[in-house]
Amino acid sequence: MTRRRLRTLRTAGGALAISVLAIAGVAPTAQAAAGGDYDWWYDTYQVQAAHDAGITGSGVKIAVIDAQIDPGQPIFEGRNLTVSDTQLCKSRTESVSETATEPSIHGTTMAALLIGNGTGASGIRGIAPDADVTFYGYGTLDLRDEDYCRPNTDDDVSKFGYAVKKAVDEGAKIITTSVQMRAYENDAPAIAYALARGATIVVGTPNADTPVDSGTDVASFNGVVAATAIDREGAVQTDGAGELFVVPKTDVVAAGINLPTVGIDGDWNASRAATGSSYAAPVVAGMLALAAQKYPDATGDQLVHSLIATTNATQHEPARTEDGYGYGAAWLPTLLSVDPTTFPDESPLMSKPVGAPTQEQIDTAKTDGFVPVTVPRSADQYEDAAPPSSGFDIASLVIWAVIGIGILLVVAAVVIVLIVITRRRKAGKGNTP
């Protein structure tokens, strides 16, 4: 992907949102080969050993929320991939594209990291090859028109909140997205709904070329796992000046530097090395899917507890830092060795910058389901407290008409009396000597 920022759009509630495809290209002409340097993450996390033990994500539903995808690519042959027919935007946008463009390459690569079969130039072997993946696409992400993607719902949520709600309704256990968006507070009920239903949400954090001063992003919601990219030595990204790029909101770090893409611009049959927290999100989501298969009774919150308590290849009491590593490096072998049901069934990530959803919202969602925020119209807000301030009111008109007629009658009577008195006085003066 090119290192560029996409344009802005307005959410349903009028707040600005920034959408960024979080892959930064580092070697545009590099060709990735299966088993080569670009496969380092697969070996580091001992993914093959998990698969050999029968832990492949079978029976686990994963939702990928992204831009576009080409489901017909050979890398998905033999895999369980569905493209949702949900239209996320009011204006029709296509989530499927057979042309290799930035949005379609991005979404295709994210899905391949989960269920790729290793074919093609990228050679990507998915971390959870037997999982059931459903793709939810925003479309081309051409944001020159701020009305590009207004959510196709009457609920006051952003396109991200709407996609999360649909994914939960359709049975997703794990939800992952690598499209950066500014957090819209009214999405909190959708997040609460997902947590209440036992789903886990994983979001890639901003990259070094993503404007960090653009506002709080969706990784800042309570209960959401924020994943940041590291290289094979465990180092986070560096910025343009060569300094470490620290994202304090990070919860865990995972592979995301020098990994392959499925396709390059205009050519599905090529690949290149790239960098971004986009990669880290599906890698972590895949780990959670494997744990969900092995421990089917675990809730989403328990899986997250286990994730942060098994980082850096050890089981330990979770300790969070602000140095960009959060609770540490997600580690598949250790994660699979610990039964998540031994942890509390409550989110350990309830102190995020947005401060929502609250525990009360989550508890409400457990009993009442999805309860969207309602914003009353100004005309309705004071309906019971005061009469309408405008409009045709026949009763008021009649009252004022009666008052006006009464005043006219009084004035007329006074005028008549004055005339009579004046005439009498004039007559009296004429008879006087």
PDB file of C-alpha atoms in Angstrom, residues 183-405:
ATOM      1  CA  ALA A 183     -14.201   7.148  17.346  1.00  0.00           C
ATOM      2  CA  TYR A 184     -17.842   8.222  17.318  1.00  0.00           C
ATOM      3  CA  GLU A 185     -19.198   8.058  20.865  1.00  0.00           C
ATOM      4  CA  ASN A 186     -22.633   6.890  19.758  1.00  0.00           C
ATOM      5  CA  ASP A 187     -21.008   3.663  18.553  1.00  0.00           C
ATOM      6  CA  ALA A 188     -20.638   2.687  22.207  1.00  0.00           C
ATOM      7  CA  PRO A 189     -23.930   0.705  22.248  1.00  0.00           C
ATOM      8  CA  ALA A 190     -22.711  -1.364  19.285  1.00  0.00           C
ATOM      9  CA  ILE A 191     -19.443  -2.130  21.088  1.00  0.00           C
ATOM     10  CA  ALA A 192     -21.391  -2.929  24.255  1.00  0.00           C
ATOM     11  CA  TYR A 193     -23.671  -5.202  22.258  1.00  0.00           C
ATOM     12  CA  ALA A 194     -20.677  -7.123  20.880  1.00  0.00           C
ATOM     13  CA  LEU A 195     -19.085  -7.537  24.310  1.00  0.00           C
ATOM     14  CA  ALA A 196     -22.396  -8.578  25.857  1.00  0.00           C
ATOM     15  CA  ARG A 197     -22.815 -11.250  23.182  1.00  0.00           C
ATOM     16  CA  GLY A 198     -19.342 -12.662  23.913  1.00  0.00           C
ATOM     17  CA  ALA A 199     -17.612 -11.304  20.803  1.00  0.00           C
ATOM     18  CA  THR A 200     -14.087  -9.907  20.722  1.00  0.00           C
ATOM     19  CA  ILE A 201     -13.109  -6.846  18.660  1.00  0.00           C
ATOM     20  CA  VAL A 202      -9.515  -6.358  17.470  1.00  0.00           C
ATOM     21  CA  VAL A 203      -8.443  -3.093  15.844  1.00  0.00           C
ATOM     22  CA  GLY A 204      -5.130  -2.070  14.313  1.00  0.00           C
ATOM     23  CA  THR A 205      -3.642   1.092  15.834  1.00  0.00           C
ATOM     24  CA  PRO A 206      -2.441   4.098  13.770  1.00  0.00           C
ATOM     25  CA  ASN A 207       0.805   3.778  11.820  1.00  0.00           C
ATOM     26  CA  ALA A 208       3.746   6.142  11.792  1.00  0.00           C
ATOM     27  CA  ASP A 209       2.318   7.825   8.695  1.00  0.00           C
ATOM     28  CA  THR A 210      -1.178   8.139  10.188  1.00  0.00           C
ATOM     29  CA  PRO A 211      -1.905  11.528  11.782  1.00  0.00           C
ATOM     30  CA  VAL A 212      -2.070  10.871  15.512  1.00  0.00           C
ATOM     31  CA  ASP A 213      -3.467  14.363  16.165  1.00  0.00           C
ATOM     32  CA  SER A 214      -6.598  13.602  14.156  1.00  0.00           C
ATOM     33  CA  GLY A 215      -8.564  12.514  17.198  1.00  0.00           C
ATOM     34  CA  THR A 216      -9.301   9.390  19.184  1.00  0.00           C
ATOM     35  CA  ASP A 217      -9.697   6.319  16.998  1.00  0.00           C
ATOM     36  CA  VAL A 218     -11.875   3.230  17.408  1.00  0.00           C
ATOM     37  CA  ALA A 219      -9.070   1.355  19.193  1.00  0.00           C
ATOM     38  CA  SER A 220      -9.787   3.721  22.108  1.00  0.00           C
ATOM     39  CA  PHE A 221     -13.184   2.201  22.932  1.00  0.00           C
ATOM     40  CA  ASN A 222     -13.446   0.209  26.151  1.00  0.00           C
ATOM     41  CA  GLY A 223     -13.243  -3.534  25.597  1.00  0.00           C
ATOM     42  CA  VAL A 224     -11.561  -3.254  22.178  1.00  0.00           C
ATOM     43  CA  VAL A 225      -8.144  -4.886  21.679  1.00  0.00           C
ATOM     44  CA  ALA A 226      -5.693  -2.391  20.140  1.00  0.00           C
ATOM     45  CA  ALA A 227      -2.962  -4.196  18.176  1.00  0.00           C
ATOM     46  CA  THR A 228       0.317  -2.563  17.072  1.00  0.00           C
ATOM     47  CA  ALA A 229       2.867  -3.903  14.569  1.00  0.00           C
ATOM     48  CA  ILE A 230       6.360  -5.156  15.459  1.00  0.00           C
ATOM     49  CA  ASP A 231       9.168  -6.703  13.401  1.00  0.00           C
ATOM     50  CA  ARG A 232      10.782 -10.114  13.819  1.00  0.00           C
ATOM     51  CA  GLU A 233      13.126  -8.718  16.488  1.00  0.00           C
ATOM     52  CA  GLY A 234      10.202  -7.303  18.437  1.00  0.00           C
ATOM     53  CA  ALA A 235      10.735  -3.631  17.594  1.00  0.00           C
ATOM     54  CA  VAL A 236       7.820  -1.306  16.850  1.00  0.00           C
ATOM     55  CA  GLN A 237       7.696   0.902  13.776  1.00  0.00           C
ATOM     56  CA  THR A 238       9.898   3.940  13.363  1.00  0.00           C
ATOM     57  CA  ASP A 239       8.780   7.291  12.033  1.00  0.00           C
ATOM     58  CA  GLY A 240      10.268   9.339   9.202  1.00  0.00           C
ATOM     59  CA  ALA A 241      13.068  10.516  11.481  1.00  0.00           C
ATOM     60  CA  GLY A 242      13.998   6.987  12.493  1.00  0.00           C
ATOM     61  CA  GLU A 243      12.522   7.339  15.983  1.00  0.00           C
ATOM     62  CA  LEU A 244      10.360   4.634  17.524  1.00  0.00           C
ATOM     63  CA  PHE A 245       6.686   5.307  16.853  1.00  0.00           C
ATOM     64  CA  VAL A 246       4.927   4.800  20.184  1.00  0.00           C
ATOM     65  CA  VAL A 247       1.148   4.351  20.402  1.00  0.00           C
ATOM     66  CA  PRO A 248       0.311   4.566  24.132  1.00  0.00           C
ATOM     67  CA  LYS A 249      -3.180   3.071  23.699  1.00  0.00           C
ATOM     68  CA  THR A 250      -1.672  -0.228  22.474  1.00  0.00           C
ATOM     69  CA  ASP A 251      -2.890  -3.368  24.257  1.00  0.00           C
ATOM     70  CA  VAL A 252      -0.740  -5.989  22.492  1.00  0.00           C
ATOM     71  CA  VAL A 253       1.843  -6.069  19.720  1.00  0.00           C
ATOM     72  CA  ALA A 254       2.123  -8.636  16.924  1.00  0.00           C
ATOM     73  CA  ALA A 255       3.790  -9.221  13.569  1.00  0.00           C
ATOM     74  CA  GLY A 256       3.240  -6.404  11.110  1.00  0.00           C
ATOM     75  CA  ILE A 257       6.557  -5.273   9.634  1.00  0.00           C
ATOM     76  CA  ASN A 258       7.926  -6.686   6.374  1.00  0.00           C
ATOM     77  CA  LEU A 259       4.962  -8.910   5.542  1.00  0.00           C
ATOM     78  CA  PRO A 260       3.595  -9.611   2.040  1.00  0.00           C
ATOM     79  CA  THR A 261       0.565  -8.211   0.250  1.00  0.00           C
ATOM     80  CA  VAL A 262      -1.787 -10.181  -1.973  1.00  0.00           C
ATOM     81  CA  GLY A 263      -1.267  -8.283  -5.230  1.00  0.00           C
ATOM     82  CA  ILE A 264       0.250  -4.963  -6.177  1.00  0.00           C
ATOM     83  CA  ASP A 265      -1.466  -2.059  -7.895  1.00  0.00           C
ATOM     84  CA  GLY A 266      -2.942  -3.438 -11.124  1.00  0.00           C
ATOM     85  CA  ASP A 267      -1.562  -6.974 -10.741  1.00  0.00           C
ATOM     86  CA  TRP A 268      -2.933  -9.788  -8.578  1.00  0.00           C
ATOM     87  CA  ASN A 269      -0.067 -12.064  -9.607  1.00  0.00           C
ATOM     88  CA  ALA A 270       2.611 -10.082  -7.774  1.00  0.00           C
ATOM     89  CA  SER A 271       3.350  -9.197  -4.161  1.00  0.00           C
ATOM     90  CA  ARG A 272       5.455  -6.798  -2.180  1.00  0.00           C
ATOM     91  CA  ALA A 273       6.688  -6.400   1.380  1.00  0.00           C
ATOM     92  CA  ALA A 274       4.757  -3.914   3.484  1.00  0.00           C
ATOM     93  CA  THR A 275       4.439  -2.644   7.024  1.00  0.00           C
ATOM     94  CA  GLY A 276       1.495  -1.692   9.184  1.00  0.00           C
ATOM     95  CA  SER A 277      -0.673  -2.401  12.180  1.00  0.00           C
ATOM     96  CA  SER A 278      -3.189  -3.599   9.607  1.00  0.00           C
ATOM     97  CA  TYR A 279      -1.301  -6.898   9.726  1.00  0.00           C
ATOM     98  CA  ALA A 280      -1.184  -7.067  13.519  1.00  0.00           C
ATOM     99  CA  ALA A 281      -4.975  -6.953  13.890  1.00  0.00           C
ATOM    100  CA  PRO A 282      -5.836 -10.117  11.874  1.00  0.00           C
ATOM    101  CA  VAL A 283      -2.810 -11.942  13.300  1.00  0.00           C
ATOM    102  CA  VAL A 284      -4.104 -11.324  16.837  1.00  0.00           C
ATOM    103  CA  ALA A 285      -7.670 -12.084  15.744  1.00  0.00           C
ATOM    104  CA  GLY A 286      -6.459 -15.393  14.306  1.00  0.00           C
ATOM    105  CA  MET A 287      -4.746 -16.295  17.566  1.00  0.00           C
ATOM    106  CA  LEU A 288      -7.980 -15.631  19.439  1.00  0.00           C
ATOM    107  CA  ALA A 289      -9.895 -17.755  16.926  1.00  0.00           C
ATOM    108  CA  LEU A 290      -7.596 -20.710  17.574  1.00  0.00           C
ATOM    109  CA  ALA A 291      -8.040 -20.255  21.328  1.00  0.00           C
ATOM    110  CA  ALA A 292     -11.820 -20.006  20.843  1.00  0.00           C
ATOM    111  CA  GLN A 293     -11.816 -23.337  19.009  1.00  0.00           C
ATOM    112  CA  LYS A 294      -9.722 -25.060  21.665  1.00  0.00           C
ATOM    113  CA  TYR A 295     -11.774 -23.581  24.519  1.00  0.00           C
ATOM    114  CA  PRO A 296     -15.307 -23.268  23.098  1.00  0.00           C
ATOM    115  CA  ASP A 297     -16.861 -22.365  26.454  1.00  0.00           C
ATOM    116  CA  ALA A 298     -14.724 -19.251  26.849  1.00  0.00           C
ATOM    117  CA  THR A 299     -16.383 -15.870  26.438  1.00  0.00           C
ATOM    118  CA  GLY A 300     -14.819 -13.035  24.492  1.00  0.00           C
ATOM    119  CA  ASP A 301     -13.809 -11.243  27.690  1.00  0.00           C
ATOM    120  CA  GLN A 302     -12.137 -14.387  29.019  1.00  0.00           C
ATOM    121  CA  LEU A 303     -10.203 -14.780  25.774  1.00  0.00           C
ATOM    122  CA  VAL A 304      -8.930 -11.216  26.116  1.00  0.00           C
ATOM    123  CA  HIS A 305      -7.928 -11.859  29.723  1.00  0.00           C
ATOM    124  CA  SER A 306      -5.963 -14.889  28.527  1.00  0.00           C
ATOM    125  CA  LEU A 307      -4.413 -12.917  25.662  1.00  0.00           C
ATOM    126  CA  ILE A 308      -2.905 -10.242  27.902  1.00  0.00           C
ATOM    127  CA  ALA A 309      -1.887 -12.735  30.600  1.00  0.00           C
ATOM    128  CA  THR A 310       0.157 -14.900  28.189  1.00  0.00           C
ATOM    129  CA  THR A 311       2.214 -12.302  26.322  1.00  0.00           C
ATOM    130  CA  ASN A 312       5.969 -12.580  25.768  1.00  0.00           C
ATOM    131  CA  ALA A 313       5.819 -16.399  25.894  1.00  0.00           C
ATOM    132  CA  THR A 314       4.982 -16.597  29.608  1.00  0.00           C
ATOM    133  CA  GLN A 315       1.902 -16.785  31.775  1.00  0.00           C
ATOM    134  CA  HIS A 316       1.885 -13.884  34.218  1.00  0.00           C
ATOM    135  CA  GLU A 317      -0.142 -11.239  35.976  1.00  0.00           C
ATOM    136  CA  PRO A 318      -0.962  -8.662  33.276  1.00  0.00           C
ATOM    137  CA  ALA A 319       0.965  -5.411  33.558  1.00  0.00           C
ATOM    138  CA  ARG A 320       0.398  -2.624  31.069  1.00  0.00           C
ATOM    139  CA  THR A 321       2.993  -0.097  29.927  1.00  0.00           C
ATOM    140  CA  GLU A 322       2.714   3.170  27.973  1.00  0.00           C
ATOM    141  CA  ASP A 323       5.806   2.526  25.837  1.00  0.00           C
ATOM    142  CA  GLY A 324       3.891   1.266  22.806  1.00  0.00           C
ATOM    143  CA  TYR A 325       3.898  -2.411  23.815  1.00  0.00           C
ATOM    144  CA  GLY A 326       0.864  -2.411  26.071  1.00  0.00           C
ATOM    145  CA  TYR A 327       0.650  -5.758  27.820  1.00  0.00           C
ATOM    146  CA  GLY A 328       3.349  -7.199  25.561  1.00  0.00           C
ATOM    147  CA  ALA A 329       3.684  -9.393  22.484  1.00  0.00           C
ATOM    148  CA  ALA A 330       0.730 -11.686  21.779  1.00  0.00           C
ATOM    149  CA  TRP A 331       2.052 -15.232  21.870  1.00  0.00           C
ATOM    150  CA  LEU A 332       0.113 -18.087  20.330  1.00  0.00           C
ATOM    151  CA  PRO A 333       1.751 -21.151  21.992  1.00  0.00           C
ATOM    152  CA  THR A 334       1.310 -19.718  25.482  1.00  0.00           C
ATOM    153  CA  LEU A 335      -2.197 -18.489  24.725  1.00  0.00           C
ATOM    154  CA  LEU A 336      -3.240 -21.990  23.689  1.00  0.00           C
ATOM    155  CA  SER A 337      -1.703 -23.516  26.814  1.00  0.00           C
ATOM    156  CA  VAL A 338      -3.964 -21.633  29.236  1.00  0.00           C
ATOM    157  CA  ASP A 339      -7.674 -22.289  29.775  1.00  0.00           C
ATOM    158  CA  PRO A 340      -9.430 -18.897  29.419  1.00  0.00           C
ATOM    159  CA  THR A 341     -12.427 -20.021  31.479  1.00  0.00           C
ATOM    160  CA  THR A 342     -10.265 -19.623  34.598  1.00  0.00           C
ATOM    161  CA  PHE A 343     -10.382 -15.832  34.105  1.00  0.00           C
ATOM    162  CA  PRO A 344     -13.240 -13.455  35.048  1.00  0.00           C
ATOM    163  CA  ASP A 345     -16.046 -13.007  32.538  1.00  0.00           C
ATOM    164  CA  GLU A 346     -15.640  -9.245  32.321  1.00  0.00           C
ATOM    165  CA  SER A 347     -13.553  -7.022  30.109  1.00  0.00           C
ATOM    166  CA  PRO A 348     -10.082  -6.149  31.418  1.00  0.00           C
ATOM    167  CA  LEU A 349      -9.904  -3.201  28.997  1.00  0.00           C
ATOM    168  CA  MET A 350     -12.281  -0.717  30.613  1.00  0.00           C
ATOM    169  CA  SER A 351      -9.982   2.275  31.038  1.00  0.00           C
ATOM    170  CA  LYS A 352      -9.638   3.386  27.424  1.00  0.00           C
ATOM    171  CA  PRO A 353      -9.483   7.067  26.325  1.00  0.00           C
ATOM    172  CA  VAL A 354     -13.064   7.227  25.017  1.00  0.00           C
ATOM    173  CA  GLY A 355     -14.452   6.015  28.341  1.00  0.00           C
ATOM    174  CA  ALA A 356     -17.210   4.083  26.587  1.00  0.00           C
ATOM    175  CA  PRO A 357     -18.989   1.782  26.486  1.00  0.00           C
ATOM    176  CA  THR A 358     -19.521   1.864  30.202  1.00  0.00           C
ATOM    177  CA  GLN A 359     -20.144  -1.208  32.302  1.00  0.00           C
ATOM    178  CA  GLU A 360     -23.751  -0.066  32.624  1.00  0.00           C
ATOM    179  CA  GLN A 361     -24.129  -0.044  28.825  1.00  0.00           C
ATOM    180  CA  ILE A 362     -22.650  -3.537  28.612  1.00  0.00           C
ATOM    181  CA  ASP A 363     -24.962  -4.814  31.366  1.00  0.00           C
ATOM    182  CA  THR A 364     -27.941  -3.235  29.605  1.00  0.00           C
ATOM    183  CA  ALA A 365     -26.966  -4.938  26.346  1.00  0.00           C
ATOM    184  CA  LYS A 366     -26.881  -8.286  28.138  1.00  0.00           C
ATOM    185  CA  THR A 367     -30.543  -7.957  29.045  1.00  0.00           C
ATOM    186  CA  ASP A 368     -31.979  -5.651  26.390  1.00  0.00           C
ATOM    187  CA  GLY A 369     -29.731  -6.263  23.397  1.00  0.00           C
ATOM    188  CA  PHE A 370     -28.638  -3.388  21.196  1.00  0.00           C
ATOM    189  CA  VAL A 371     -29.983  -0.110  22.561  1.00  0.00           C
ATOM    190  CA  PRO A 372     -28.986   2.737  20.227  1.00  0.00           C
ATOM    191  CA  VAL A 373     -28.522   6.295  21.395  1.00  0.00           C
ATOM    192  CA  THR A 374     -31.584   8.367  20.520  1.00  0.00           C
ATOM    193  CA  VAL A 375     -31.228  12.052  19.734  1.00  0.00           C
ATOM    194  CA  PRO A 376     -34.644  13.831  19.984  1.00  0.00           C
ATOM    195  CA  ARG A 377     -35.528  16.513  17.473  1.00  0.00           C
ATOM    196  CA  SER A 378     -35.591  20.014  18.979  1.00  0.00           C
ATOM    197  CA  ALA A 379     -39.296  20.312  18.120  1.00  0.00           C
ATOM    198  CA  ASP A 380     -40.024  17.172  20.113  1.00  0.00           C
ATOM    199  CA  GLN A 381     -37.749  17.835  23.065  1.00  0.00           C
ATOM    200  CA  TYR A 382     -39.979  20.492  24.598  1.00  0.00           C
ATOM    201  CA  GLU A 383     -43.301  19.272  23.228  1.00  0.00           C
ATOM    202  CA  ASP A 384     -44.849  18.709  26.651  1.00  0.00           C
ATOM    203  CA  ALA A 385     -43.345  21.755  28.307  1.00  0.00           C
ATOM    204  CA  ALA A 386     -44.367  24.620  26.041  1.00  0.00           C
ATOM    205  CA  PRO A 387     -46.710  25.415  23.145  1.00  0.00           C
ATOM    206  CA  PRO A 388     -45.327  25.447  19.619  1.00  0.00           C
ATOM    207  CA  SER A 389     -43.304  28.540  18.834  1.00  0.00           C
ATOM    208  CA  SER A 390     -44.466  28.755  15.235  1.00  0.00           C
ATOM    209  CA  GLY A 391     -47.225  27.585  12.927  1.00  0.00           C
ATOM    210  CA  PHE A 392     -50.896  28.499  12.297  1.00  0.00           C
ATOM    211  CA  ASP A 393     -52.949  28.461  15.535  1.00  0.00           C
ATOM    212  CA  ILE A 394     -56.729  29.076  14.871  1.00  0.00           C
ATOM    213  CA  ALA A 395     -57.613  29.262  18.565  1.00  0.00           C
ATOM    214  CA  SER A 396     -55.176  32.097  19.213  1.00  0.00           C
ATOM    215  CA  LEU A 397     -56.420  33.904  16.106  1.00  0.00           C
ATOM    216  CA  VAL A 398     -60.054  33.783  17.287  1.00  0.00           C
ATOM    217  CA  ILE A 399     -59.133  35.113  20.723  1.00  0.00           C
ATOM    218  CA  TRP A 400     -57.189  38.031  19.291  1.00  0.00           C
ATOM    219  CA  ALA A 401     -60.003  38.763  16.822  1.00  0.00           C
ATOM    220  CA  VAL A 402     -62.569  38.944  19.634  1.00  0.00           C
ATOM    221  CA  ILE A 403     -60.294  41.218  21.664  1.00  0.00           C
ATOM    222  CA  GLY A 404     -59.742  43.433  18.629  1.00  0.00           C
ATOM    223  CA  ILE A 405     -63.484  43.762  17.932  1.00  0.00           C
TER     224      ILE A 405
END
